[in-house]
Amino acid sequence: MSAHLLRRISRNHRALSKIPQRWSSSISQRPGSDRVRFPGAVNSKFTTDMAFVNPSTMDNIPTYRVMDSDGVLLDKNRKPSGVSNEEILTWYKNMLTVSVMDVIMFEAQRQGRLSFYMVSAGEEGISVGSAAALTPDDVVFAQYRETGVFQQRGFTLKDFMSQLFANCHDSGRGRNMPVHYGSNYPRMHTISSPLATQIPQASGAAYALKLEALQNPDTPPRIVTCYFGEGAASEGDFHAGLNIAATRSCPVVFICRNNGYAISTPTLEQYRGDGIASRGVGYGIETIRVDGNDIFAVYEAMREARRIALSDGGKPVLIEAMSYRVSHHSTSDDSFAYRARVEVEDWKRRDNPIIRLRKWLESEGLWDEDKERNMREQLRKEVLKEFGEAEREKKPPLREAFEGVYEELTEEAQEQMKELKRILETYPEEYDLREFKDGINGL
Amino acid sequence: MASLRLPRLIRPSGRRLYSAAASPSSRLNLPIDYKSTPLLHHTSSTIAESLGLPGSSTSKSMNLYQAINSALRTALTKSEKVMLFGEDVAFGGVFRCSMDLQTEFGSERVFNTPLTEQGIVGFAIGAAAQGMKPVAEIQFADYVFPAFDQIVNEAAKFRYREGATGVNVGGMVVRMPCGAVGHGALYHSQSPESLFAHIPGVQVVVPRSPSQAKGLLLASIFEHNNPVIFMEPKCLYRAAVEHVPSEYYTIPLSKAEILKPGKDVTLVSYGQPLYLCSAAIAAAEKALGVSVELIDLRTIYPWDRQTVLDSVKKTGRAIVVHESMVNYGVGAEVAATIQDQAFLRLEAPVKRVAGWSTHTGLQYEKFILPDVARIYDAIKQSVEY
């Protein structure tokens, strides 16, 4: 042990033995060893060959897929194990639901009937396929383009529409922008706009689950799943979240939706390494890249990632799911300002998670043109029905503007509510309260 | 070349090269004598009379870092949900606040994190959202800014945006040493409390003494279900020694404490400057024959407006004292509230004695931050207005 360490120990009157530390045995160099014993890299071989590691000469991480873009299984002898045809049909219906809802809501926003919307066209396979591998006890932190996760985990059309119209049934109590969904159980934390902030939070939540399992062995095994785009992975919070998950061995699966664009920024301007997957390795995290348009590949990777995350007392896993953002970034974006229409059309035609699974279902005799038409028509009707009801519903009472900031209303907030009420009563012609539940009495 | 002359230049000069040494002729700006200040419980007998402290308890004399350590030990013992982490927390912390806690409670609940403030606070938010009570440490308040986004946009807004799901991060506390220490210069001196006081959703607490720190920290962890920014004046870690009750006790947040009653001027402050205020009051009462009421805000936000307003309505004069920059500081909010709600009772403008609007350059600290002379002068100006 170095003199420096001995000094530290004696000064602090404490034993360091309980803390896992790489150098606790010995940091001295064994004579004749071919490996470096620096504390920061304990198993590094010496070399006399001065060669810089050049990422451009390395093979890119391969992309796992189970079926090709025609819906044909690459290994004919197997189908996605342990999954019934009924379940796969549910996935398909869930992807369709998201897709049908997206088209209607995008159009509704264009008509000015809701303030904002974000579709997930081209990425339904990632969200539905990964969520299908979770248990209801697992916890999800999402970014915003994961409508399929909410759909797969039991969010109803009424839940979606209440949130989108921010009406009195919205769990967010009319406080959040559209598509910022949330649910207590199955727990999907309410989405927040700041990118990547959910990544270190997911690590902390996973650590809490791990601690809970340690303290209470009867609790069911649970993991946290954290979704984000490849653009968000450039935020400092990505670095913080993955590194802290690795050092604290947190049972968390990070899923990056790499769809090629962050608003207008193509991946070439986002990073120069081998996507996001190559970074996982740098953090000491088990990592896989999957074909995000292949729902079987996504499902299988997620199921295995969940198993790994719960092994050895918990560890993080990174999945990079490759896809293409077929849609505009949001209703506030016209993506043809920065990419060619032909490129988008090509992706729509060539490869798409819904069409791919449909082809597989048809080849299995589980689906056909009639079923497709009926299902789409039925979904359209259901969406429009909930749309109409949600749109007509009252907004939450005005007091919700002030409540929930703290657990209890502060004396200052009560005073400000009283003052707002006085203003509303003094200038009734200036404010339209008809939309809000209980009108002025809602304050 | 200057370098050739260096050996001559670094000869011992016979005086300290840093820190705020008092002028030899000082009568006001004398070093604070923490052993005799009336703000600390030098014996256990005064504890019972003090607001918020348990009356019938055993107590032990300890300094501020020991009181924090005692509070953390009490918290970790009381609930398995409490966890403690941050940079260098495991070996006891750079200020000794977490001494021996990893040995006692295990490396699962008391541990080091990688060096990432945004990661530490994000991690705490996630753990709190799952029902834990994470106590995260930021090594210096000066380094909380990388975590500003996580605090402002996430922790503070979590309950509000979750709405009916009922999920919140009320269990989390972010501790950070703050304030000047004589030679901390730009990045070991800051007091960013007013930045956090501008954020609805977090509670901001600054204790002034060991017994207060323990009660406020335990209340922050267990009795207030909101995220709390807990700022510990680091120059008091070793300097402020007093009797601290051994048992579990809490001091409610958002409640100010009248430290000394008075009738002519109200002096409002918090944290370390309260000791400067106390010294200035002693000098002013003697020299000017005035009676000054001293109020410790304790919680910066949401703050106890009523106690301050009641006092100012009685005295008619108010002065607010804090280390951080005067403009947009806590004093601005307190002064504005007084102006708004006690206008007819005011007999003099509300004065703010605070750091000048500059950075804490190493050599200039004693000229930048409030001292006894400036507080004394403010009292004098206020009563003579």
mmCIF file of N, CA and C in Angstrom, chain B residues 70-151:
data_model
loop_
_atom_site.group_PDB
_atom_site.id
_atom_site.type_symbol
_atom_site.label_atom_id
_atom_site.label_comp_id
_atom_site.label_asym_id
_atom_site.label_seq_id
_atom_site.Cartn_x
_atom_site.Cartn_y
_atom_site.Cartn_z
ATOM 1 N N SER B 70 -24.229 13.558 12.775
ATOM 2 C CA SER B 70 -25.190 12.990 13.728
ATOM 3 C C SER B 70 -26.586 12.904 13.104
ATOM 4 N N ALA B 71 -26.968 13.936 12.360
ATOM 5 C CA ALA B 71 -28.285 13.934 11.706
ATOM 6 C C ALA B 71 -28.351 12.832 10.661
ATOM 7 N N LEU B 72 -27.287 12.684 9.885
ATOM 8 C CA LEU B 72 -27.266 11.653 8.844
ATOM 9 C C LEU B 72 -27.312 10.258 9.468
ATOM 10 N N ARG B 73 -26.577 10.086 10.559
ATOM 11 C CA ARG B 73 -26.589 8.785 11.244
ATOM 12 C C ARG B 73 -27.997 8.489 11.779
ATOM 13 N N THR B 74 -28.610 9.505 12.385
ATOM 14 C CA THR B 74 -29.980 9.352 12.891
ATOM 15 C C THR B 74 -30.927 8.978 11.766
ATOM 16 N N ALA B 75 -30.776 9.644 10.612
ATOM 17 C CA ALA B 75 -31.663 9.392 9.474
ATOM 18 C C ALA B 75 -31.465 7.991 8.917
ATOM 19 N N LEU B 76 -30.216 7.593 8.768
ATOM 20 C CA LEU B 76 -29.923 6.260 8.220
ATOM 21 C C LEU B 76 -30.428 5.162 9.159
ATOM 22 N N THR B 77 -30.393 5.443 10.464
ATOM 23 C CA THR B 77 -30.891 4.479 11.449
ATOM 24 C C THR B 77 -32.415 4.416 11.414
ATOM 25 N N LYS B 78 -33.019 5.572 11.265
ATOM 26 C CA LYS B 78 -34.480 5.661 11.354
ATOM 27 C C LYS B 78 -35.180 4.979 10.177
ATOM 28 N N SER B 79 -34.620 5.099 8.976
ATOM 29 C CA SER B 79 -35.307 4.541 7.814
ATOM 30 C C SER B 79 -34.332 3.908 6.830
ATOM 31 N N GLU B 80 -34.704 2.709 6.390
ATOM 32 C CA GLU B 80 -33.904 2.014 5.382
ATOM 33 C C GLU B 80 -33.970 2.710 4.040
ATOM 34 N N LYS B 81 -34.938 3.605 3.886
ATOM 35 C CA LYS B 81 -35.077 4.300 2.606
ATOM 36 C C LYS B 81 -34.035 5.399 2.420
ATOM 37 N N VAL B 82 -33.393 5.790 3.517
ATOM 38 C CA VAL B 82 -32.410 6.875 3.415
ATOM 39 C C VAL B 82 -31.115 6.338 2.815
ATOM 40 N N MET B 83 -30.612 7.016 1.800
ATOM 41 C CA MET B 83 -29.314 6.682 1.239
ATOM 42 C C MET B 83 -28.494 7.946 1.055
ATOM 43 N N LEU B 84 -27.195 7.788 1.087
ATOM 44 C CA LEU B 84 -26.307 8.942 1.114
ATOM 45 C C LEU B 84 -25.241 8.754 0.048
ATOM 46 N N PHE B 85 -25.094 9.726 -0.844
ATOM 47 C CA PHE B 85 -24.077 9.568 -1.880
ATOM 48 C C PHE B 85 -23.627 10.915 -2.430
ATOM 49 N N GLY B 86 -22.513 10.866 -3.135
ATOM 50 C CA GLY B 86 -21.924 12.061 -3.728
ATOM 51 C C GLY B 86 -20.453 11.777 -3.974
ATOM 52 N N GLU B 87 -19.717 12.830 -4.275
ATOM 53 C CA GLU B 87 -18.288 12.645 -4.526
ATOM 54 C C GLU B 87 -17.536 12.536 -3.203
ATOM 55 N N ASP B 88 -16.799 11.468 -3.011
ATOM 56 C CA ASP B 88 -15.932 11.267 -1.840
ATOM 57 C C ASP B 88 -16.692 11.190 -0.521
ATOM 58 N N VAL B 89 -17.927 10.743 -0.604
ATOM 59 C CA VAL B 89 -18.743 10.592 0.602
ATOM 60 C C VAL B 89 -18.298 9.368 1.410
ATOM 61 N N ALA B 90 -17.844 8.322 0.705
ATOM 62 C CA ALA B 90 -17.583 7.029 1.357
ATOM 63 C C ALA B 90 -16.516 7.103 2.448
ATOM 64 N N PHE B 91 -15.427 7.833 2.192
ATOM 65 C CA PHE B 91 -14.339 7.853 3.197
ATOM 66 C C PHE B 91 -14.613 8.846 4.310
ATOM 67 N N GLY B 92 -15.751 9.528 4.229
ATOM 68 C CA GLY B 92 -16.108 10.461 5.283
ATOM 69 C C GLY B 92 -16.407 11.858 4.782
ATOM 70 N N GLY B 93 -16.089 12.093 3.504
ATOM 71 C CA GLY B 93 -16.386 13.398 2.928
ATOM 72 C C GLY B 93 -15.249 14.374 3.130
ATOM 73 N N VAL B 94 -15.089 15.295 2.185
ATOM 74 C CA VAL B 94 -13.972 16.238 2.284
ATOM 75 C C VAL B 94 -14.147 17.181 3.475
ATOM 76 N N PHE B 95 -15.363 17.283 4.000
ATOM 77 C CA PHE B 95 -15.572 18.085 5.213
ATOM 78 C C PHE B 95 -15.956 17.214 6.412
ATOM 79 N N ARG B 96 -15.792 15.894 6.266
ATOM 80 C CA ARG B 96 -15.984 14.944 7.377
ATOM 81 C C ARG B 96 -17.449 14.721 7.769
ATOM 82 N N CYS B 97 -18.370 15.200 6.954
ATOM 83 C CA CYS B 97 -19.774 15.109 7.339
ATOM 84 C C CYS B 97 -20.295 13.676 7.320
ATOM 85 N N SER B 98 -19.697 12.808 6.512
ATOM 86 C CA SER B 98 -20.195 11.428 6.425
ATOM 87 C C SER B 98 -19.234 10.431 7.071
ATOM 88 N N MET B 99 -18.423 10.908 8.003
ATOM 89 C CA MET B 99 -17.454 10.049 8.698
ATOM 90 C C MET B 99 -18.111 8.789 9.272
ATOM 91 N N ASP B 100 -17.514 7.657 8.991
ATOM 92 C CA ASP B 100 -17.889 6.345 9.562
ATOM 93 C C ASP B 100 -19.258 5.826 9.115
ATOM 94 N N LEU B 101 -19.961 6.568 8.306
ATOM 95 C CA LEU B 101 -21.323 6.142 7.981
ATOM 96 C C LEU B 101 -21.335 4.944 7.038
ATOM 97 N N GLN B 102 -20.356 4.864 6.126
ATOM 98 C CA GLN B 102 -20.334 3.696 5.250
ATOM 99 C C GLN B 102 -20.028 2.426 6.055
ATOM 100 N N THR B 103 -19.124 2.536 7.005
ATOM 101 C CA THR B 103 -18.807 1.388 7.852
ATOM 102 C C THR B 103 -20.035 0.928 8.618
ATOM 103 N N GLU B 104 -20.814 1.890 9.106
ATOM 104 C CA GLU B 104 -21.983 1.539 9.913
ATOM 105 C C GLU B 104 -23.167 1.052 9.091
ATOM 106 N N PHE B 105 -23.358 1.634 7.926
ATOM 107 C CA PHE B 105 -24.594 1.349 7.189
ATOM 108 C C PHE B 105 -24.379 0.625 5.858
ATOM 109 N N GLY B 106 -23.130 0.373 5.526
ATOM 110 C CA GLY B 106 -22.849 -0.441 4.338
ATOM 111 C C GLY B 106 -22.699 0.369 3.070
ATOM 112 N N SER B 107 -21.962 -0.225 2.136
ATOM 113 C CA SER B 107 -21.657 0.496 0.897
ATOM 114 C C SER B 107 -22.839 0.530 -0.060
ATOM 115 N N GLU B 108 -23.933 -0.182 0.261
ATOM 116 C CA GLU B 108 -25.128 -0.089 -0.584
ATOM 117 C C GLU B 108 -25.890 1.203 -0.321
ATOM 118 N N ARG B 109 -25.783 1.701 0.911
ATOM 119 C CA ARG B 109 -26.568 2.894 1.270
ATOM 120 C C ARG B 109 -25.729 4.155 1.395
ATOM 121 N N VAL B 110 -24.432 3.989 1.559
ATOM 122 C CA VAL B 110 -23.540 5.148 1.649
ATOM 123 C C VAL B 110 -22.409 4.920 0.661
ATOM 124 N N PHE B 111 -22.350 5.709 -0.398
ATOM 125 C CA PHE B 111 -21.373 5.372 -1.444
ATOM 126 C C PHE B 111 -20.921 6.587 -2.253
ATOM 127 N N ASN B 112 -19.783 6.374 -2.897
ATOM 128 C CA ASN B 112 -19.259 7.380 -3.828
ATOM 129 C C ASN B 112 -19.966 7.271 -5.164
ATOM 130 N N THR B 113 -20.123 8.382 -5.821
ATOM 131 C CA THR B 113 -20.588 8.382 -7.208
ATOM 132 C C THR B 113 -19.424 8.824 -8.090
ATOM 133 N N PRO B 114 -19.538 8.580 -9.401
ATOM 134 C CA PRO B 114 -18.574 9.225 -10.293
ATOM 135 C C PRO B 114 -18.685 10.743 -10.156
ATOM 136 N N LEU B 115 -17.678 11.426 -10.657
ATOM 137 C CA LEU B 115 -17.599 12.870 -10.487
ATOM 138 C C LEU B 115 -18.507 13.551 -11.524
ATOM 139 N N THR B 116 -19.772 13.645 -11.210
ATOM 140 C CA THR B 116 -20.737 14.231 -12.150
ATOM 141 C C THR B 116 -21.934 14.787 -11.395
ATOM 142 N N GLU B 117 -21.988 16.095 -11.293
ATOM 143 C CA GLU B 117 -23.045 16.709 -10.487
ATOM 144 C C GLU B 117 -24.418 16.486 -11.107
ATOM 145 N N GLN B 118 -24.524 16.584 -12.432
ATOM 146 C CA GLN B 118 -25.839 16.364 -13.043
ATOM 147 C C GLN B 118 -26.258 14.915 -12.848
ATOM 148 N N GLY B 119 -25.266 14.024 -12.839
ATOM 149 C CA GLY B 119 -25.556 12.619 -12.581
ATOM 150 C C GLY B 119 -26.025 12.395 -11.152
ATOM 151 N N ILE B 120 -25.376 13.043 -10.209
ATOM 152 C CA ILE B 120 -25.719 12.865 -8.796
ATOM 153 C C ILE B 120 -27.163 13.303 -8.534
ATOM 154 N N VAL B 121 -27.516 14.477 -9.033
ATOM 155 C CA VAL B 121 -28.868 14.980 -8.776
ATOM 156 C C VAL B 121 -29.904 14.177 -9.577
ATOM 157 N N GLY B 122 -29.589 13.838 -10.829
ATOM 158 C CA GLY B 122 -30.498 13.011 -11.622
ATOM 159 C C GLY B 122 -30.729 11.668 -10.952
ATOM 160 N N PHE B 123 -29.661 11.077 -10.452
ATOM 161 C CA PHE B 123 -29.735 9.793 -9.753
ATOM 162 C C PHE B 123 -30.632 9.922 -8.514
ATOM 163 N N ALA B 124 -30.477 11.007 -7.792
ATOM 164 C CA ALA B 124 -31.301 11.239 -6.591
ATOM 165 C C ALA B 124 -32.777 11.387 -6.960
ATOM 166 N N ILE B 125 -33.042 12.081 -8.048
ATOM 167 C CA ILE B 125 -34.428 12.268 -8.484
ATOM 168 C C ILE B 125 -35.063 10.907 -8.789
ATOM 169 N N GLY B 126 -34.327 10.071 -9.533
ATOM 170 C CA GLY B 126 -34.854 8.756 -9.895
ATOM 171 C C GLY B 126 -35.115 7.899 -8.669
ATOM 172 N N ALA B 127 -34.181 7.917 -7.721
ATOM 173 C CA ALA B 127 -34.349 7.115 -6.510
ATOM 174 C C ALA B 127 -35.538 7.629 -5.692
ATOM 175 N N ALA B 128 -35.667 8.947 -5.614
ATOM 176 C CA ALA B 128 -36.778 9.526 -4.849
ATOM 177 C C ALA B 128 -38.113 9.212 -5.522
ATOM 178 N N ALA B 129 -38.121 9.201 -6.851
ATOM 179 C CA ALA B 129 -39.361 8.898 -7.582
ATOM 180 C C ALA B 129 -39.816 7.469 -7.294
ATOM 181 N N GLN B 130 -38.890 6.611 -6.889
ATOM 182 C CA GLN B 130 -39.238 5.237 -6.521
ATOM 183 C C GLN B 130 -39.452 5.094 -5.018
ATOM 184 N N GLY B 131 -39.547 6.204 -4.325
ATOM 185 C CA GLY B 131 -39.909 6.159 -2.915
ATOM 186 C C GLY B 131 -38.751 6.165 -1.932
ATOM 187 N N MET B 132 -37.509 6.278 -2.440
ATOM 188 C CA MET B 132 -36.383 6.336 -1.515
ATOM 189 C C MET B 132 -36.237 7.759 -0.970
ATOM 190 N N LYS B 133 -35.355 7.879 0.037
ATOM 191 C CA LYS B 133 -35.044 9.196 0.580
ATOM 192 C C LYS B 133 -33.552 9.463 0.352
ATOM 193 N N PRO B 134 -33.192 9.828 -0.866
ATOM 194 C CA PRO B 134 -31.778 10.049 -1.161
ATOM 195 C C PRO B 134 -31.282 11.393 -0.624
ATOM 196 N N VAL B 135 -30.158 11.353 0.060
ATOM 197 C CA VAL B 135 -29.503 12.588 0.487
ATOM 198 C C VAL B 135 -28.245 12.708 -0.364
ATOM 199 N N ALA B 136 -28.297 13.576 -1.351
ATOM 200 C CA ALA B 136 -27.182 13.718 -2.283
ATOM 201 C C ALA B 136 -26.297 14.863 -1.831
ATOM 202 N N GLU B 137 -24.987 14.673 -1.988
ATOM 203 C CA GLU B 137 -24.069 15.749 -1.618
ATOM 204 C C GLU B 137 -23.402 16.323 -2.861
ATOM 205 N N ILE B 138 -23.448 17.641 -2.982
ATOM 206 C CA ILE B 138 -22.645 18.349 -3.976
ATOM 207 C C ILE B 138 -21.464 18.915 -3.187
ATOM 208 N N GLN B 139 -20.246 18.636 -3.649
ATOM 209 C CA GLN B 139 -19.074 18.904 -2.805
ATOM 210 C C GLN B 139 -18.941 20.372 -2.384
ATOM 211 N N PHE B 140 -19.238 21.272 -3.302
ATOM 212 C CA PHE B 140 -19.294 22.694 -2.986
ATOM 213 C C PHE B 140 -20.502 23.283 -3.728
ATOM 214 N N ALA B 141 -21.190 24.229 -3.114
ATOM 215 C CA ALA B 141 -22.330 24.863 -3.785
ATOM 216 C C ALA B 141 -21.893 25.474 -5.116
ATOM 217 N N ASP B 142 -20.613 25.849 -5.186
ATOM 218 C CA ASP B 142 -20.069 26.416 -6.431
ATOM 219 C C ASP B 142 -20.184 25.435 -7.601
ATOM 220 N N TYR B 143 -20.280 24.146 -7.303
ATOM 221 C CA TYR B 143 -20.301 23.134 -8.366
ATOM 222 C C TYR B 143 -21.693 22.536 -8.582
ATOM 223 N N VAL B 144 -22.708 23.231 -8.111
ATOM 224 C CA VAL B 144 -24.069 22.720 -8.290
ATOM 225 C C VAL B 144 -24.598 23.061 -9.684
ATOM 226 N N PHE B 145 -23.946 23.994 -10.356
ATOM 227 C CA PHE B 145 -24.509 24.477 -11.619
ATOM 228 C C PHE B 145 -24.646 23.418 -12.717
ATOM 229 N N PRO B 146 -23.729 22.461 -12.835
ATOM 230 C CA PRO B 146 -23.993 21.400 -13.815
ATOM 231 C C PRO B 146 -25.302 20.656 -13.531
ATOM 232 N N ALA B 147 -25.753 20.691 -12.288
ATOM 233 C CA ALA B 147 -26.994 20.003 -11.911
ATOM 234 C C ALA B 147 -28.190 20.956 -11.920
ATOM 235 N N PHE B 148 -27.968 22.177 -12.373
ATOM 236 C CA PHE B 148 -29.035 23.182 -12.310
ATOM 237 C C PHE B 148 -30.266 22.727 -13.096
ATOM 238 N N ASP B 149 -30.030 22.171 -14.277
ATOM 239 C CA ASP B 149 -31.143 21.697 -15.108
ATOM 240 C C ASP B 149 -31.939 20.623 -14.367
ATOM 241 N N GLN B 150 -31.229 19.675 -13.766
ATOM 242 C CA GLN B 150 -31.919 18.601 -13.052
ATOM 243 C C GLN B 150 -32.727 19.154 -11.876
ATOM 244 N N ILE B 151 -32.207 20.187 -11.220
ATOM 245 C CA ILE B 151 -32.927 20.753 -10.076
ATOM 246 C C ILE B 151 -34.122 21.597 -10.551
#
